CSV table of C-alpha atoms in Angstrom, one decimal:
chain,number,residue,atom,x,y,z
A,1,UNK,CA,26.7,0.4,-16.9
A,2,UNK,CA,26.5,-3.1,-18.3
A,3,UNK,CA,23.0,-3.4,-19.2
A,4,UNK,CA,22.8,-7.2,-18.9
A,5,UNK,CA,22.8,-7.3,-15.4
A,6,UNK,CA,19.4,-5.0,-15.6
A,7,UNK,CA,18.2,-7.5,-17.5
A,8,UNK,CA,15.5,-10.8,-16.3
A,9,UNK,CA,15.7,-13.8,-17.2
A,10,UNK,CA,12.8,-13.3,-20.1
A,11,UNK,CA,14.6,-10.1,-21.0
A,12,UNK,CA,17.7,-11.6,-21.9
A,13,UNK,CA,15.8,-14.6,-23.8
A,14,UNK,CA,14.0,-12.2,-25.7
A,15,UNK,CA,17.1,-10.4,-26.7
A,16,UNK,CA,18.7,-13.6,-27.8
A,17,UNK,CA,15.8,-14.5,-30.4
A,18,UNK,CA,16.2,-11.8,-32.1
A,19,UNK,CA,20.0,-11.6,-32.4
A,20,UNK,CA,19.6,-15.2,-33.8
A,21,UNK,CA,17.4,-13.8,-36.4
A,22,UNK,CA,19.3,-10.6,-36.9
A,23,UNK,CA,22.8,-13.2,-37.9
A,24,UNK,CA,20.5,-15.6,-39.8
A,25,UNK,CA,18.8,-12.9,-42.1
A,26,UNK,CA,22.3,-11.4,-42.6
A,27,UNK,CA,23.9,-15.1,-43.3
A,28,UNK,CA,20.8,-15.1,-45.9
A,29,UNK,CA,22.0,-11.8,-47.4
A,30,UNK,CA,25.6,-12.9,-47.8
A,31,UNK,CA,24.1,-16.2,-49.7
A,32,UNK,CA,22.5,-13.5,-52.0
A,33,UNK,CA,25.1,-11.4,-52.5
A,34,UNK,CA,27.9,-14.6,-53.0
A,35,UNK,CA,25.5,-16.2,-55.6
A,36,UNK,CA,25.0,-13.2,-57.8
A,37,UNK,CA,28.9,-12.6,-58.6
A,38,UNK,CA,29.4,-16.7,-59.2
A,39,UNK,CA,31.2,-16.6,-62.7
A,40,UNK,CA,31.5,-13.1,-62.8
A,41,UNK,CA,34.9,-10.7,-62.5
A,42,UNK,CA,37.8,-11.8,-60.9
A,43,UNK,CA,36.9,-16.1,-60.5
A,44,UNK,CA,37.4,-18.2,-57.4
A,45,UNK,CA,39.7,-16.3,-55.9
A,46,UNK,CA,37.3,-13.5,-56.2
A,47,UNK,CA,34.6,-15.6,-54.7
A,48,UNK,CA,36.9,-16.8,-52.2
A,49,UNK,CA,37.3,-13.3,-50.9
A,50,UNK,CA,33.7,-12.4,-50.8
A,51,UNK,CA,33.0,-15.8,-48.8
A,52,UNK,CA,35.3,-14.8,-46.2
A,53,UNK,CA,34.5,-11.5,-45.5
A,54,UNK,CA,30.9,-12.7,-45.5
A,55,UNK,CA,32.5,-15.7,-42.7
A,56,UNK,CA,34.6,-13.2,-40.6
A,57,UNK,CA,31.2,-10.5,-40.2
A,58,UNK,CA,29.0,-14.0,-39.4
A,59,UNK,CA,32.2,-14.7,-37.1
A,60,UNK,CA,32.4,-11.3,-35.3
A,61,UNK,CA,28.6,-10.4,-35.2
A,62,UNK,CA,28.3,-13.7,-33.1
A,63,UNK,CA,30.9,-12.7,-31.0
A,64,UNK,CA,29.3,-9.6,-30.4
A,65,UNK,CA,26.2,-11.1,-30.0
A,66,UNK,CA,26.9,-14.0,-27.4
A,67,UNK,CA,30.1,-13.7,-25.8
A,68,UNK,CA,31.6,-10.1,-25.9
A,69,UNK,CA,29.9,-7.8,-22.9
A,70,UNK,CA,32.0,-4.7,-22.4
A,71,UNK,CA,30.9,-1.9,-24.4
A,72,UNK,CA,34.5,-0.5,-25.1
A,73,UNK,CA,35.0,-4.0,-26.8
A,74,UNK,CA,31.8,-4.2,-28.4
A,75,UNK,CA,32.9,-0.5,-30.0
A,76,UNK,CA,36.0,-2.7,-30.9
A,77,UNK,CA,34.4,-5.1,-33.1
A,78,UNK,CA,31.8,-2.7,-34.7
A,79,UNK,CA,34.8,-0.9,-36.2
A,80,UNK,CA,36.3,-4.5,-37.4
A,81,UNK,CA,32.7,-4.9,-38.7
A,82,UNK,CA,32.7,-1.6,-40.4
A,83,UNK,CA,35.7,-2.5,-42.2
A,84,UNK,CA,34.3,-5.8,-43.6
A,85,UNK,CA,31.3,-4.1,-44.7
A,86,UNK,CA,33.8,-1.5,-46.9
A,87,UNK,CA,35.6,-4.8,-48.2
A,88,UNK,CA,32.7,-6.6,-49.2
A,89,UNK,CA,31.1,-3.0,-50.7
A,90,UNK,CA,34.8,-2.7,-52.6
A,91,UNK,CA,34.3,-6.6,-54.1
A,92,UNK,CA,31.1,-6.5,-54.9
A,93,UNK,CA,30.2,-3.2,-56.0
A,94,UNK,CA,27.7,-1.7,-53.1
A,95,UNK,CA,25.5,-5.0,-53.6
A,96,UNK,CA,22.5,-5.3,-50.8
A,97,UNK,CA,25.3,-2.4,-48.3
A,98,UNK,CA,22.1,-0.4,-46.7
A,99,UNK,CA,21.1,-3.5,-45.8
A,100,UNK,CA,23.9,-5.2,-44.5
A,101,UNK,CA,24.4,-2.2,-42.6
A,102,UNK,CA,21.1,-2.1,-41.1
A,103,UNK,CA,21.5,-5.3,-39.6
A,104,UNK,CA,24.8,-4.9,-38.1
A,105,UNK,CA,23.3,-1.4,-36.6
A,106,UNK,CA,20.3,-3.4,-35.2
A,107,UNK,CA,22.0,-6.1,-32.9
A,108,UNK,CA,24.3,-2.6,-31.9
A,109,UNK,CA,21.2,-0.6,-30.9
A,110,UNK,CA,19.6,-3.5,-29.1
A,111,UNK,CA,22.9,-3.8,-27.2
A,112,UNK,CA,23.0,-0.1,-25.9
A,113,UNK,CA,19.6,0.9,-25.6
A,114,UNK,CA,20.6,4.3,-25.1
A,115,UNK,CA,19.2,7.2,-26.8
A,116,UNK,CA,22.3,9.1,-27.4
A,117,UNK,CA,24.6,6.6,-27.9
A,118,UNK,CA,22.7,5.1,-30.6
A,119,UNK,CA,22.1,8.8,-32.3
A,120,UNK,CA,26.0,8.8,-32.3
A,121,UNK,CA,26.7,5.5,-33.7
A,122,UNK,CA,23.5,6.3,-36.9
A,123,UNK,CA,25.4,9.1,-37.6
A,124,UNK,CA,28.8,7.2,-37.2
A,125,UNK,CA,27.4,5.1,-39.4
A,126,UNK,CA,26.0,7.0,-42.5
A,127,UNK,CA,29.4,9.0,-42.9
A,128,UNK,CA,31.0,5.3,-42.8
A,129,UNK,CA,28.2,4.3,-45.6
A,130,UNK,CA,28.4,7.0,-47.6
A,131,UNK,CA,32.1,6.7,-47.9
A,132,UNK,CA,31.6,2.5,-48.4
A,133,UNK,CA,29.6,3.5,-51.0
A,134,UNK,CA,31.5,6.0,-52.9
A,135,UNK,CA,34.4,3.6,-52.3
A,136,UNK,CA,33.0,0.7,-54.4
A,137,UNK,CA,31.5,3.1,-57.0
A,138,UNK,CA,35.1,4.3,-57.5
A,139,UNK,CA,36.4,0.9,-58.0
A,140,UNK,CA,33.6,-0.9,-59.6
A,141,UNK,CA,32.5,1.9,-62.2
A,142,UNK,CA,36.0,3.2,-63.1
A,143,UNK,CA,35.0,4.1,-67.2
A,144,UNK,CA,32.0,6.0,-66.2
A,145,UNK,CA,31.5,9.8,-66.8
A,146,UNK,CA,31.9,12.3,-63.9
A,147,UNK,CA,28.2,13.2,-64.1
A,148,UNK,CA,27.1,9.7,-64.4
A,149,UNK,CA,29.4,9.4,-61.1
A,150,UNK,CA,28.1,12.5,-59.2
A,151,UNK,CA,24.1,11.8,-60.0
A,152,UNK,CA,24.6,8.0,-59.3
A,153,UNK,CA,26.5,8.4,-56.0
A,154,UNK,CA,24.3,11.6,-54.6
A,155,UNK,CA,21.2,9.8,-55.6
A,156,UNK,CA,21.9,6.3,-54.2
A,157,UNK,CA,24.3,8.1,-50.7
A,158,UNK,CA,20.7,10.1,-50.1
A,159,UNK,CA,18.6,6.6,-50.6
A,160,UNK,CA,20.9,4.5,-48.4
A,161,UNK,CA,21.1,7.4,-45.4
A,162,UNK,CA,17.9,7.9,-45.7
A,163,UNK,CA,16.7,3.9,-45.5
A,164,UNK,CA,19.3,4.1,-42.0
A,165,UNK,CA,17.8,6.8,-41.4
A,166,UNK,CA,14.1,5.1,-41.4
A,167,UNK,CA,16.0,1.9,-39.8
A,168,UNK,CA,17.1,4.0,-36.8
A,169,UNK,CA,13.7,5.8,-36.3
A,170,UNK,CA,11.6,2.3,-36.2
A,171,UNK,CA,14.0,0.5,-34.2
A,172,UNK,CA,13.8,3.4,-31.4
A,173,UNK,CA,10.6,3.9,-31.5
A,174,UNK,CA,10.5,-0.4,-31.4
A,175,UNK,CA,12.9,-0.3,-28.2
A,176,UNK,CA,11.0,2.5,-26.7
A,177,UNK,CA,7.7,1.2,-26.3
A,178,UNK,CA,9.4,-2.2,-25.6
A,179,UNK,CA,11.2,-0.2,-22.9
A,180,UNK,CA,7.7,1.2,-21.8
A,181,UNK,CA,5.8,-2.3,-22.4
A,182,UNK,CA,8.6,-3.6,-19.2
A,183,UNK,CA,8.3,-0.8,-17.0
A,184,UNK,CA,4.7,-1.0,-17.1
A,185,UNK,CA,5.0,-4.7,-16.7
A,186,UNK,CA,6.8,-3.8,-13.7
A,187,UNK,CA,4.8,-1.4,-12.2
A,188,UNK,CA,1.5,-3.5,-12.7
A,189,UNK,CA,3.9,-6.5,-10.7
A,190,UNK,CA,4.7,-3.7,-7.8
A,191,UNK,CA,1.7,-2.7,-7.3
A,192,UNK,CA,0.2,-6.3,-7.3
A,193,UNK,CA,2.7,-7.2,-4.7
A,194,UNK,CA,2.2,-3.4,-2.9
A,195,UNK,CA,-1.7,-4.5,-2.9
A,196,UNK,CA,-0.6,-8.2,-1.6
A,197,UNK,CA,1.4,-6.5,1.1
A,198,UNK,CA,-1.2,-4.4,2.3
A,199,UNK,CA,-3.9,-7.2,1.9
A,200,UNK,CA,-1.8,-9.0,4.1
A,201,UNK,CA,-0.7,-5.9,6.7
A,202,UNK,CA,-4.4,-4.9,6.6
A,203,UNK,CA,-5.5,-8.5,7.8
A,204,UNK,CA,-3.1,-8.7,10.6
A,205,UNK,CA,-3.9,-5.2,12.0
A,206,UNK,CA,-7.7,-6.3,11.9
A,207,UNK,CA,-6.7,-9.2,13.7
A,208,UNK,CA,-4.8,-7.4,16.3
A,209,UNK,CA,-8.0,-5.2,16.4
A,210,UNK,CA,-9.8,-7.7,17.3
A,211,UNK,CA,-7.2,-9.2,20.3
A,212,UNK,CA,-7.4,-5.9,21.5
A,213,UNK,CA,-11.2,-5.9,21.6
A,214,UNK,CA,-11.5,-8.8,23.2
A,215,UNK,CA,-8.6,-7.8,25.4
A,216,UNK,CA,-10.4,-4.6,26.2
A,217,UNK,CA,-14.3,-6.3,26.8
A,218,UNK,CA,-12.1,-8.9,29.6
A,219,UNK,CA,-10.5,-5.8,31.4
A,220,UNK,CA,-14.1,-4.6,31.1
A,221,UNK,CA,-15.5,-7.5,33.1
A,222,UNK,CA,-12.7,-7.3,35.1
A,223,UNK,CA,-13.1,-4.4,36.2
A,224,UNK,CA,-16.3,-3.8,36.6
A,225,UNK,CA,-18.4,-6.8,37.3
A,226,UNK,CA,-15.6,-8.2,39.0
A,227,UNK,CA,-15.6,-5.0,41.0
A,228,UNK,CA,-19.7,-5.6,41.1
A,229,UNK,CA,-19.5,-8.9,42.9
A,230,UNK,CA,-16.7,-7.9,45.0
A,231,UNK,CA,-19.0,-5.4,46.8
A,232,UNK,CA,-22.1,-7.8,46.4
A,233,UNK,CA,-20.0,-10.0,48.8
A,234,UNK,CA,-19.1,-7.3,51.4
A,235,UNK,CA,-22.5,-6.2,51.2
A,236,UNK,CA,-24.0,-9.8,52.0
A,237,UNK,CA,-21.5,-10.8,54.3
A,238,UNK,CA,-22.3,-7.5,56.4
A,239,UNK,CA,-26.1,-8.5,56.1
A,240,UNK,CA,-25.3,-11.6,57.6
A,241,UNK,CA,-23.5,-9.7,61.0
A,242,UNK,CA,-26.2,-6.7,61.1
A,243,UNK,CA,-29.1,-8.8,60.5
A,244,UNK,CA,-30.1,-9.6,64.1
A,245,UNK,CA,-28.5,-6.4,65.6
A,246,UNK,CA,-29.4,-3.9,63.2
A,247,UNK,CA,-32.3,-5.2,60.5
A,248,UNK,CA,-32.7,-2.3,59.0
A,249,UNK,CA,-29.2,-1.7,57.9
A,250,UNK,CA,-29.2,-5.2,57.2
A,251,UNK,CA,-31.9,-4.7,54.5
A,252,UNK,CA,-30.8,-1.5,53.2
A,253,UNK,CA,-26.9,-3.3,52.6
A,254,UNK,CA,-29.3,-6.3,51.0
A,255,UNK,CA,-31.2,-3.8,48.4
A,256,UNK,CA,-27.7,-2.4,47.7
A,257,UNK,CA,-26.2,-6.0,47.2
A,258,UNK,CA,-29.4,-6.9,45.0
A,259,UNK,CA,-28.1,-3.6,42.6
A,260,UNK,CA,-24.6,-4.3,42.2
A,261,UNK,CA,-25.7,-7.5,41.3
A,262,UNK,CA,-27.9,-6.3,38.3
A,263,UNK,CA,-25.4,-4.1,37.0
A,264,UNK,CA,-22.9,-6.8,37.3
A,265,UNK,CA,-25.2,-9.4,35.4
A,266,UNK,CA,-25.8,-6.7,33.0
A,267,UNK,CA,-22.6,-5.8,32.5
A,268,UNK,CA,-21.4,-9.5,31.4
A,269,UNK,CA,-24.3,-9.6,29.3
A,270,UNK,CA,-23.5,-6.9,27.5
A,271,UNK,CA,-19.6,-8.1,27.4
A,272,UNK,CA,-21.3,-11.3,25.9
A,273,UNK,CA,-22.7,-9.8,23.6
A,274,UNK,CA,-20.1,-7.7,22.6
A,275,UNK,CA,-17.8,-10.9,22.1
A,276,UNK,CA,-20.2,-12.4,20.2
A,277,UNK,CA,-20.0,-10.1,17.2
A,278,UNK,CA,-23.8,-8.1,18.5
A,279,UNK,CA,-23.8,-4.7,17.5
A,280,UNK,CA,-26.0,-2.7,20.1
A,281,UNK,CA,-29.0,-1.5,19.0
A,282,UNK,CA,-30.2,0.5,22.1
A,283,UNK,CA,-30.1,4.3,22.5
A,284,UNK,CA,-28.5,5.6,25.2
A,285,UNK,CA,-31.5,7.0,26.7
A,286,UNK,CA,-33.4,3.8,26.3
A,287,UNK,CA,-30.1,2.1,28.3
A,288,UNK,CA,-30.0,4.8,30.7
A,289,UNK,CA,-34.0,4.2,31.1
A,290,UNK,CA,-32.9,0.5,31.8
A,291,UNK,CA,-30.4,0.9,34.5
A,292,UNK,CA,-33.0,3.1,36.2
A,293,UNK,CA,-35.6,0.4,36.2
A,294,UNK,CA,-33.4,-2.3,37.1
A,295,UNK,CA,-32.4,0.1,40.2
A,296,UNK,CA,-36.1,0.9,41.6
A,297,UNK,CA,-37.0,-2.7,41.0
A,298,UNK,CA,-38.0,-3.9,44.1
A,299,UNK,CA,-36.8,-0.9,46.3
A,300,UNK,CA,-38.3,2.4,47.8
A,301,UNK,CA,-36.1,4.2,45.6
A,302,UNK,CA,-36.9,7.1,43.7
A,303,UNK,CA,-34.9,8.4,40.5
A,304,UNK,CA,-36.4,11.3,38.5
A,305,UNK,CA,-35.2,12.3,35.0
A,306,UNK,CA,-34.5,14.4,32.0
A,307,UNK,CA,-33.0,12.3,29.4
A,308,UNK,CA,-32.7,13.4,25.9
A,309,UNK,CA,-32.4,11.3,23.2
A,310,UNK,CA,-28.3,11.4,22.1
A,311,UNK,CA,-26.2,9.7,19.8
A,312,UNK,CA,-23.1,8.5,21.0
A,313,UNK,CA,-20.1,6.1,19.9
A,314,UNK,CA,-19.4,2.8,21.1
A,315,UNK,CA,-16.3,4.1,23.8
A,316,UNK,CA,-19.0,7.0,25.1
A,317,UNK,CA,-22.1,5.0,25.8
A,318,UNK,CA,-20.4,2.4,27.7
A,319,UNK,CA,-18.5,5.0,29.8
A,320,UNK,CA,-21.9,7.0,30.6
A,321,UNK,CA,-23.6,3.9,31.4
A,322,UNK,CA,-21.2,2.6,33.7
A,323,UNK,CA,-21.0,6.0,35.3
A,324,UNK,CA,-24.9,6.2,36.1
A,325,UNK,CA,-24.3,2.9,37.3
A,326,UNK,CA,-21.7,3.6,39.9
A,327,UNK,CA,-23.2,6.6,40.7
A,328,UNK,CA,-26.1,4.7,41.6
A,329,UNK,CA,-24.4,1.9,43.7
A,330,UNK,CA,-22.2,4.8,45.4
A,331,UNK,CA,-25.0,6.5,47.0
A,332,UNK,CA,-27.4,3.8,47.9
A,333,UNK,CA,-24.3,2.4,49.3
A,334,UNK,CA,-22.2,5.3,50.7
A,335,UNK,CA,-24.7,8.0,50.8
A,336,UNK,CA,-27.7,6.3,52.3
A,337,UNK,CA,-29.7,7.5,49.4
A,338,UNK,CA,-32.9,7.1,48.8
A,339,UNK,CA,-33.5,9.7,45.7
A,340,UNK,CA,-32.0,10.5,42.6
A,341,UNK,CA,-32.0,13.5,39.6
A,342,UNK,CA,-30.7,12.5,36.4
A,343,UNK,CA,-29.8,14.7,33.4
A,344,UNK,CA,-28.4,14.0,30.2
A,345,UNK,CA,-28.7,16.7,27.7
A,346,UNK,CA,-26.7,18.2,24.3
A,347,UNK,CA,-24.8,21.6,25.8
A,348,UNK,CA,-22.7,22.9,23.2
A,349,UNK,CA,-22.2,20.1,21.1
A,350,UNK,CA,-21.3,17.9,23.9
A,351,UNK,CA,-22.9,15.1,26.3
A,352,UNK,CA,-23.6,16.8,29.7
A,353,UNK,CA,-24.5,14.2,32.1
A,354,UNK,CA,-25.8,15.3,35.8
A,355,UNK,CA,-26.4,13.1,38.5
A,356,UNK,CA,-27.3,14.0,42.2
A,357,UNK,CA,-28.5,12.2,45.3
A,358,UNK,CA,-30.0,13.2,48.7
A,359,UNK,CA,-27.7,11.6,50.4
A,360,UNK,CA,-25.6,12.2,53.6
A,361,UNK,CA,-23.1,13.8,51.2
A,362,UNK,CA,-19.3,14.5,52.4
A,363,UNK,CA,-18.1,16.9,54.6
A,364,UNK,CA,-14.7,18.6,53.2
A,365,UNK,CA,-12.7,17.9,50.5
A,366,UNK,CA,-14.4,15.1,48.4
A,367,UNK,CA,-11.8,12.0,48.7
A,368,UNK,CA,-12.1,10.0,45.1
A,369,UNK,CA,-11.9,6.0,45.7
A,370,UNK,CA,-11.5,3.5,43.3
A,371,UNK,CA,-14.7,4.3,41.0
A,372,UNK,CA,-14.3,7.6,41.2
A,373,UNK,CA,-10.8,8.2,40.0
A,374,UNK,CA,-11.8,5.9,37.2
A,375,UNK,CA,-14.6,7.7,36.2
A,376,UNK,CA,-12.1,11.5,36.0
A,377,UNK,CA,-9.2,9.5,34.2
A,378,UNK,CA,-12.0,8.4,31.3
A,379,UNK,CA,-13.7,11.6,31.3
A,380,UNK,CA,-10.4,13.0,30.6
A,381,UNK,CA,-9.3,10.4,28.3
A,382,UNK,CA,-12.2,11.4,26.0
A,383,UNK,CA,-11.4,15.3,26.7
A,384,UNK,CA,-14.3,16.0,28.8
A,385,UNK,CA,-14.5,17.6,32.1
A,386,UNK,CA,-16.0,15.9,35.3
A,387,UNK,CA,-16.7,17.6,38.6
A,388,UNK,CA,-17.3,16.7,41.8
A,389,UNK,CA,-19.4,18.4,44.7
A,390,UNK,CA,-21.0,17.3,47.9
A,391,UNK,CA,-21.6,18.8,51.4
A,392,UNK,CA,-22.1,17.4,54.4
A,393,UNK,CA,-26.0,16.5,54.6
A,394,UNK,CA,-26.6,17.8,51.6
A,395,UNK,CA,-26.3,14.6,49.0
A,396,UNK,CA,-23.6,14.4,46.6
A,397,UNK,CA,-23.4,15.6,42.6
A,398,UNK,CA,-21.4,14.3,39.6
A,399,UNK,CA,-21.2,16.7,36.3
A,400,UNK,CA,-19.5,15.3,33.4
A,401,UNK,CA,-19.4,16.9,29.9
A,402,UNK,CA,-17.3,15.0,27.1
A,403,UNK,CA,-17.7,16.3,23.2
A,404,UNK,CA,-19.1,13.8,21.0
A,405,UNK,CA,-16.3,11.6,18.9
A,406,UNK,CA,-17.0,13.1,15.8
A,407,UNK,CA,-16.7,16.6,17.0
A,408,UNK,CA,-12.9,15.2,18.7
A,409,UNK,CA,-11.8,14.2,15.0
């Protein structure tokens, strides 16, 4: 409960100023109150006992102030100073005791800074005024009338509770929006450290958003012009045996070579481009309407279309395009095709893509290689559906419908 620990290092600085000024005001009171009784009742000894009750309330108010910090002993020493204040009220005749006993109440309310508390010790401390106060009249005004008594001591008892009174409603309401003033203080600080944090969280997560890019565009090229060139090189190096024993085959594994290479050299461009900050700018039809003419470049080929103009996100146009594009080098390759349908419509709020071939297709169960696993594990990832279907002689079809991203969130 010891409110010093709660305390900061400004806190407790603050606190000391004005105790300083609460004991030097109240040393200036005393001076008052000793000089106006100089030569009057009672001589030096009568002097001598003002000045020291005056010494021992300096005396224990600076105890209370600087050195005592239990509250049960603080409680202590406000009683020892409520006694002084009767003696000085009983010498001196009630001289300056509102006051006197609003200073002594101020260094007390600064010290608890507790609402109830300090409601208890104001009223402690206007039945201990009022009965300083009557106290002194008693002795001071001994001849005077009983009326004289009773008006003076209900008129001046109601003044002097009603001046703590105003003393103990400004000095809450002071504390309180002092009390306010910190924990605003102290919210503004969180939340400029809460903002720091983030700042700083936010920075490191777009950092290790953009490891992961990069990490993400190298598995790209990894994977799939890596896997490009890879077949680029069986292709050739079959050329090479088949081109005096079987030219044709020879030529047709060349054409397919020469596409895989494309896609390939596409593919890192794009990867380039991608590392390099370049936000694409193509539609997907126009990229789809790319890879097509980069295909029948050069070949006998022939690849008809329905392509409809589709928005898609970043993650869905490069999964499409390097779908068409291994669907392309499969059946040139495997299939021995020579003609292609493609179709990429908006079914049901989703991306429907179709692509078929006229090549010598698969008899039984289609087997999925490499490519076309990958292609069903992305289709799924996105939560789409992909088929597969092919007979034997009769050319082979992929059917893949994803929903669009935005649908998905």
């Amino acid at each position: 409960m010891d409110r010093e620990v709660k305390l900061n290092f400004k806190d407790r600085k603050f606190a000391k100023y004005i105790k300083i000024v609460l004991i030097a005001v109240l040393v200036i009171i005393e001076i008052i109150i000793c000089a106006q009784h100089v030569g009057k009742r009672g001589g030096v000894p009568f002097i001598i006992a003002i000045i020291v009750c005056c010494l021992l309330l300096d005396l224990f108010e600076a105890l209370n102030c600087f050195v005592i910090k239990k509250y049960a002993a603080k409680i202590v020493f406000y009683a020892l100073d409520a006694v002084l204040l009767l003696a000085i009220c009983l010498l001196t005749g009630n001289s300056y005791l509102s006051t006197l006993y609003c200073l002594v109440l101020t260094q007390f309310y600064l010290t608890f800074d507790d609402g109830k508390i300090n409601t208890i010790l104001f009223i402690v401390s206007c039945g201990l005024f009022v009965i300083s106060f009557v106290g002194g009249w008693v002795v001071v005004n001994k001849g005077a009338s009983l009326y004289e008594s009773v008006v003076q001591i209900s008129g001046s008892c109601v003044f002097g509770v009603f001046i703590l009174g105003m003393h103990f409603a400004v000095v809450s309401f002071l504390l309180k929006f002092y009390n306010n003033n910190l924990k605003l203080s102290l919210a503004l600080k969180e939340a400029d450290e809460s903002k720091a944090r983030l700042e700083a969280a936010y920075e490191k997560i777009s950092e290790t958003a953009v490891y992961e890019e990069r990490n993400r565009i190298a598995k790209d090229i990894h994977d799939n012009a890596g896997h490009s060139m890879t077949t680029v090189i069986m292709q050739t190096e079959a050329a090479k045996l088949l081109i005096d024993s079987d030219p044709k085959e020879a030529k047709n594994r060349i054409i397919s070579a020469n596409i895989q290479a494309k896609n390939a050299l596409e593919q890192m461009r794009e990867s380039v481009h991608l590392l390099a900050g370049r936000a694409q700018i193509q539609t997907l039809r126009a990229e789809f309407e790319e890879i097509i003419a980069q295909t029948i470049d050069g070949t006998e080929l022939k690849i008809r279309c329905d392509l409809e103009d589709l928005q898609a996100d970043e993650e869905e146009r490069r999964f499409l395009c390097n779908t068409l594009k291994e669907c392309l080098a499969n059946g040139i390759r495997h299939g021995k095709a020579t003609t292609f349908y493609i179709e990429l419509k908006n079914v049901l709020s989703c991306i429907s893509l179709l692509i078929s071939d006229n090549g010598c297709g698969v008899a039984g169960e289609v087997c999925e290689g490499f490519g076309l696993k990958g292609i069903r594990e992305k289709t799924e990832k996105l939560g789409g559906r992909c088929y597969f279907s092919s007979e034997d002689g009769e050319g082979f079809e992929v059917n893949i419908t994803i929903p669009y991203q935005k649908n998905k969130e």
